[in-house]
C-alpha cells in the first residue's frame, strides 16, 4: 500500500517528499504550509488531522515522551540544487564564452601613439580612439565591431605615417632645391 507523500515549505523552498513518520521529525510548525496529493492547495499543518498530534503539548502530569528517532539515512538532508539562472550569463555579453573565440584583432595602439608623437595630431587622435575601442568590443563579444575598429585604427595610423613621410619628403625636396639654386 502506498503511503501519502508530504511536502512542506521552508521559506520559499519546497521540501519533500516525506512519509508521515519522517515528517514528524522535520522542522514543521503549526503554521508551516504543507501539501500532499489529496489536497488542492498548500494548507497550514495545524489544519490536517493527521498532523495535529505533532503539536499537542503534554499536560503537567503526563509522562515525558522519549526523543524521536533519527530520520532514515535514505532521506536527503538538503533539497536538490536549483537549476542555474536562465538569464546568466547574458547572451553575447562580457561573460559569455563561446567554444571557439576568434583571435583578437590588432589594435595598432603603438602606431597610433608614435604617429601622435611625431606628426599629425588630429589624425593620430582618431587613431588612438579607434585603437582603444578594439579591446572593449572584443571582450564584450562584438567581434565584427572589434575588427571594424581595428581597420579604422590602422587606416588613421597609416594616414598619419604617410602625412609624416610627405612632410619630410617635402622638406628634403625644398632643401635640395634651395641648395641647387644657391650653387
GROMACS .gro file of C-alpha atoms in nm:
model
  183
    1UNK     CA    1   0.000   0.000   0.000
    2UNK     CA    2   0.138   0.342  -0.099
    3UNK     CA    3   0.175   0.585   0.186
    4UNK     CA    4   0.094   0.956   0.139
    5UNK     CA    5   0.390   1.170   0.048
    6UNK     CA    6   0.402   1.511   0.220
    7UNK     CA    7   0.580   1.831   0.120
    8UNK     CA    8   0.634   2.142   0.328
    9UNK     CA    9   0.766   2.491   0.258
   10UNK     CA   10   1.081   2.602   0.435
   11UNK     CA   11   1.068   2.972   0.346
   12UNK     CA   12   1.031   2.960  -0.033
   13UNK     CA   13   1.194   2.619  -0.072
   14UNK     CA   14   0.974   2.315  -0.125
   15UNK     CA   15   1.098   2.024   0.087
   16UNK     CA   16   0.996   1.663   0.036
   17UNK     CA   17   0.860   1.416  -0.034
   18UNK     CA   18   0.834   1.282   0.322
   19UNK     CA   19   0.635   1.000   0.474
   20UNK     CA   20   0.415   1.090   0.772
   21UNK     CA   21   0.667   0.932   1.012
   22UNK     CA   22   0.960   1.122   0.859
   23UNK     CA   23   0.762   1.446   0.854
   24UNK     CA   24   0.719   1.409   1.232
   25UNK     CA   25   1.094   1.478   1.270
   26UNK     CA   26   1.105   1.766   1.022
   27UNK     CA   27   1.102   2.127   1.148
   28UNK     CA   28   0.728   2.167   1.080
   29UNK     CA   29   0.540   2.418   1.295
   30UNK     CA   30   0.161   2.461   1.317
   31UNK     CA   31   0.167   2.747   1.064
   32UNK     CA   32   0.405   2.575   0.816
   33UNK     CA   33   0.244   2.527   0.471
   34UNK     CA   34   0.204   2.154   0.396
   35UNK     CA   35   0.078   1.973   0.087
   36UNK     CA   36   0.007   1.619  -0.030
   37UNK     CA   37  -0.166   1.472  -0.335
   38UNK     CA   38  -0.508   1.471  -0.163
   39UNK     CA   39  -0.500   1.848  -0.101
   40UNK     CA   40  -0.599   2.106  -0.365
   41UNK     CA   41  -0.354   2.368  -0.232
   42UNK     CA   42  -0.097   2.433   0.040
   43UNK     CA   43  -0.254   2.417   0.387
   44UNK     CA   44  -0.124   2.506   0.733
   45UNK     CA   45  -0.003   2.196   0.915
   46UNK     CA   46  -0.243   2.252   1.209
   47UNK     CA   47  -0.540   2.206   0.970
   48UNK     CA   48  -0.454   1.845   0.881
   49UNK     CA   49  -0.594   1.592   1.130
   50UNK     CA   50  -0.303   1.350   1.086
   51UNK     CA   51  -0.056   1.628   1.178
   52UNK     CA   52  -0.239   1.776   1.477
   53UNK     CA   53  -0.081   1.523   1.712
   54UNK     CA   54   0.260   1.673   1.624
   55UNK     CA   55   0.169   1.998   1.802
   56UNK     CA   56  -0.010   1.874   2.120
   57UNK     CA   57   0.183   1.956   2.437
   58UNK     CA   58   0.150   1.707   2.719
   59UNK     CA   59  -0.018   1.832   3.036
   60UNK     CA   60   0.180   1.879   3.357
   61UNK     CA   61   0.124   1.527   3.497
   62UNK     CA   62   0.185   1.334   3.172
   63UNK     CA   63   0.496   1.120   3.140
   64UNK     CA   64   0.774   1.263   2.923
   65UNK     CA   65   0.783   1.134   2.570
   66UNK     CA   66   1.104   0.970   2.451
   67UNK     CA   67   1.305   1.168   2.194
   68UNK     CA   68   1.208   1.096   1.835
   69UNK     CA   69   1.425   0.854   1.643
   70UNK     CA   70   1.672   0.993   1.389
   71UNK     CA   71   1.537   1.029   1.034
   72UNK     CA   72   1.630   0.747   0.798
   73UNK     CA   73   1.962   0.782   0.619
   74UNK     CA   74   1.796   0.750   0.278
   75UNK     CA   75   1.621   1.087   0.318
   76UNK     CA   76   1.817   1.377   0.171
   77UNK     CA   77   1.918   1.630   0.436
   78UNK     CA   78   1.920   1.917   0.187
   79UNK     CA   79   1.695   1.993  -0.107
   80UNK     CA   80   1.844   1.948  -0.453
   81UNK     CA   81   2.021   2.248  -0.602
   82UNK     CA   82   1.804   2.464  -0.825
   83UNK     CA   83   1.890   2.486  -1.195
   84UNK     CA   84   2.115   2.778  -1.293
   85UNK     CA   85   1.950   3.111  -1.360
   86UNK     CA   86   1.832   3.112  -1.721
   87UNK     CA   87   1.941   3.471  -1.789
   88UNK     CA   88   2.301   3.428  -1.678
   89UNK     CA   89   2.540   3.470  -1.840
   90UNK     CA   90   2.393   3.732  -2.072
   91UNK     CA   91   2.397   3.620  -2.437
   92UNK     CA   92   2.674   3.796  -2.626
   93UNK     CA   93   2.782   3.975  -2.308
   94UNK     CA   94   3.122   4.004  -2.148
   95UNK     CA   95   3.076   3.677  -1.961
   96UNK     CA   96   2.971   3.458  -2.248
   97UNK     CA   97   3.242   3.220  -2.357
   98UNK     CA   98   3.174   3.067  -2.696
   99UNK     CA   99   3.351   2.734  -2.753
  100UNK     CA  100   3.594   2.887  -3.005
  101UNK     CA  101   3.664   3.257  -2.979
  102UNK     CA  102   3.822   3.420  -3.286
  103UNK     CA  103   4.161   3.581  -3.229
  104UNK     CA  104   4.158   3.942  -3.115
  105UNK     CA  105   4.242   4.182  -3.398
  106UNK     CA  106   4.545   4.408  -3.358
  107UNK     CA  107   4.455   4.742  -3.203
  108UNK     CA  108   4.751   4.935  -3.357
  109UNK     CA  109   4.790   5.138  -3.037
  110UNK     CA  110   5.170   5.159  -3.071
  111UNK     CA  111   5.147   5.303  -3.423
  112UNK     CA  112   4.878   5.546  -3.312
  113UNK     CA  113   5.091   5.676  -3.024
  114UNK     CA  114   5.405   5.702  -3.241
  115UNK     CA  115   5.213   5.895  -3.503
  116UNK     CA  116   5.086   6.128  -3.229
  117UNK     CA  117   5.441   6.189  -3.108
  118UNK     CA  118   5.596   6.253  -3.449
  119UNK     CA  119   5.326   6.409  -3.662
  120UNK     CA  120   4.969   6.498  -3.737
  121UNK     CA  121   4.795   6.521  -3.402
  122UNK     CA  122   4.446   6.547  -3.544
  123UNK     CA  123   4.465   6.222  -3.740
  124UNK     CA  124   4.652   6.048  -3.456
  125UNK     CA  125   4.381   6.128  -3.202
  126UNK     CA  126   4.125   5.948  -3.419
  127UNK     CA  127   4.366   5.654  -3.447
  128UNK     CA  128   4.403   5.635  -3.066
  129UNK     CA  129   4.025   5.649  -3.014
  130UNK     CA  130   3.967   5.364  -3.258
  131UNK     CA  131   4.257   5.166  -3.106
  132UNK     CA  132   4.102   5.195  -2.761
  133UNK     CA  133   3.768   5.058  -2.888
  134UNK     CA  134   3.917   4.730  -3.016
  135UNK     CA  135   3.977   4.561  -2.677
  136UNK     CA  136   3.643   4.656  -2.520
  137UNK     CA  137   3.445   4.548  -2.827
  138UNK     CA  138   3.631   4.217  -2.844
  139UNK     CA  139   3.579   4.141  -2.474
  140UNK     CA  140   3.208   4.223  -2.496
  141UNK     CA  141   3.172   3.964  -2.774
  142UNK     CA  142   3.129   4.212  -3.063
  143UNK     CA  143   3.391   4.059  -3.292
  144UNK     CA  144   3.272   4.240  -3.606
  145UNK     CA  145   3.284   4.573  -3.422
  146UNK     CA  146   3.635   4.496  -3.296
  147UNK     CA  147   3.751   4.418  -3.650
  148UNK     CA  148   3.595   4.741  -3.781
  149UNK     CA  149   3.762   4.947  -3.506
  150UNK     CA  150   4.093   4.775  -3.581
  151UNK     CA  151   4.062   4.858  -3.951
  152UNK     CA  152   3.981   5.222  -3.868
  153UNK     CA  153   4.276   5.248  -3.628
  154UNK     CA  154   4.507   5.106  -3.895
  155UNK     CA  155   4.369   5.346  -4.156
  156UNK     CA  156   4.420   5.656  -3.935
  157UNK     CA  157   4.769   5.545  -3.823
  158UNK     CA  158   4.864   5.483  -4.187
  159UNK     CA  159   4.736   5.824  -4.295
  160UNK     CA  160   4.935   5.986  -4.016
  161UNK     CA  161   5.253   5.799  -4.115
  162UNK     CA  162   5.202   5.889  -4.480
  163UNK     CA  163   5.149   6.252  -4.379
  164UNK     CA  164   5.481   6.241  -4.194
  165UNK     CA  165   5.655   6.091  -4.499
  166UNK     CA  166   5.503   6.358  -4.725
  167UNK     CA  167   5.608   6.638  -4.489
  168UNK     CA  168   5.964   6.502  -4.450
  169UNK     CA  169   5.988   6.435  -4.823
  170UNK     CA  170   5.863   6.785  -4.899
  171UNK     CA  171   6.113   6.935  -4.656
  172UNK     CA  172   6.402   6.739  -4.810
  173UNK     CA  173   6.287   6.836  -5.160
  174UNK     CA  174   6.267   7.207  -5.070
  175UNK     CA  175   6.610   7.197  -4.901
  176UNK     CA  176   6.752   7.022  -5.211
  177UNK     CA  177   6.600   7.282  -5.448
  178UNK     CA  178   6.732   7.569  -5.236
  179UNK     CA  179   7.076   7.408  -5.227
  180UNK     CA  180   7.075   7.371  -5.607
  181UNK     CA  181   6.960   7.730  -5.656
  182UNK     CA  182   7.234   7.866  -5.429
  183UNK     CA  183   7.506   7.677  -5.611
   0.00000   0.00000   0.00000
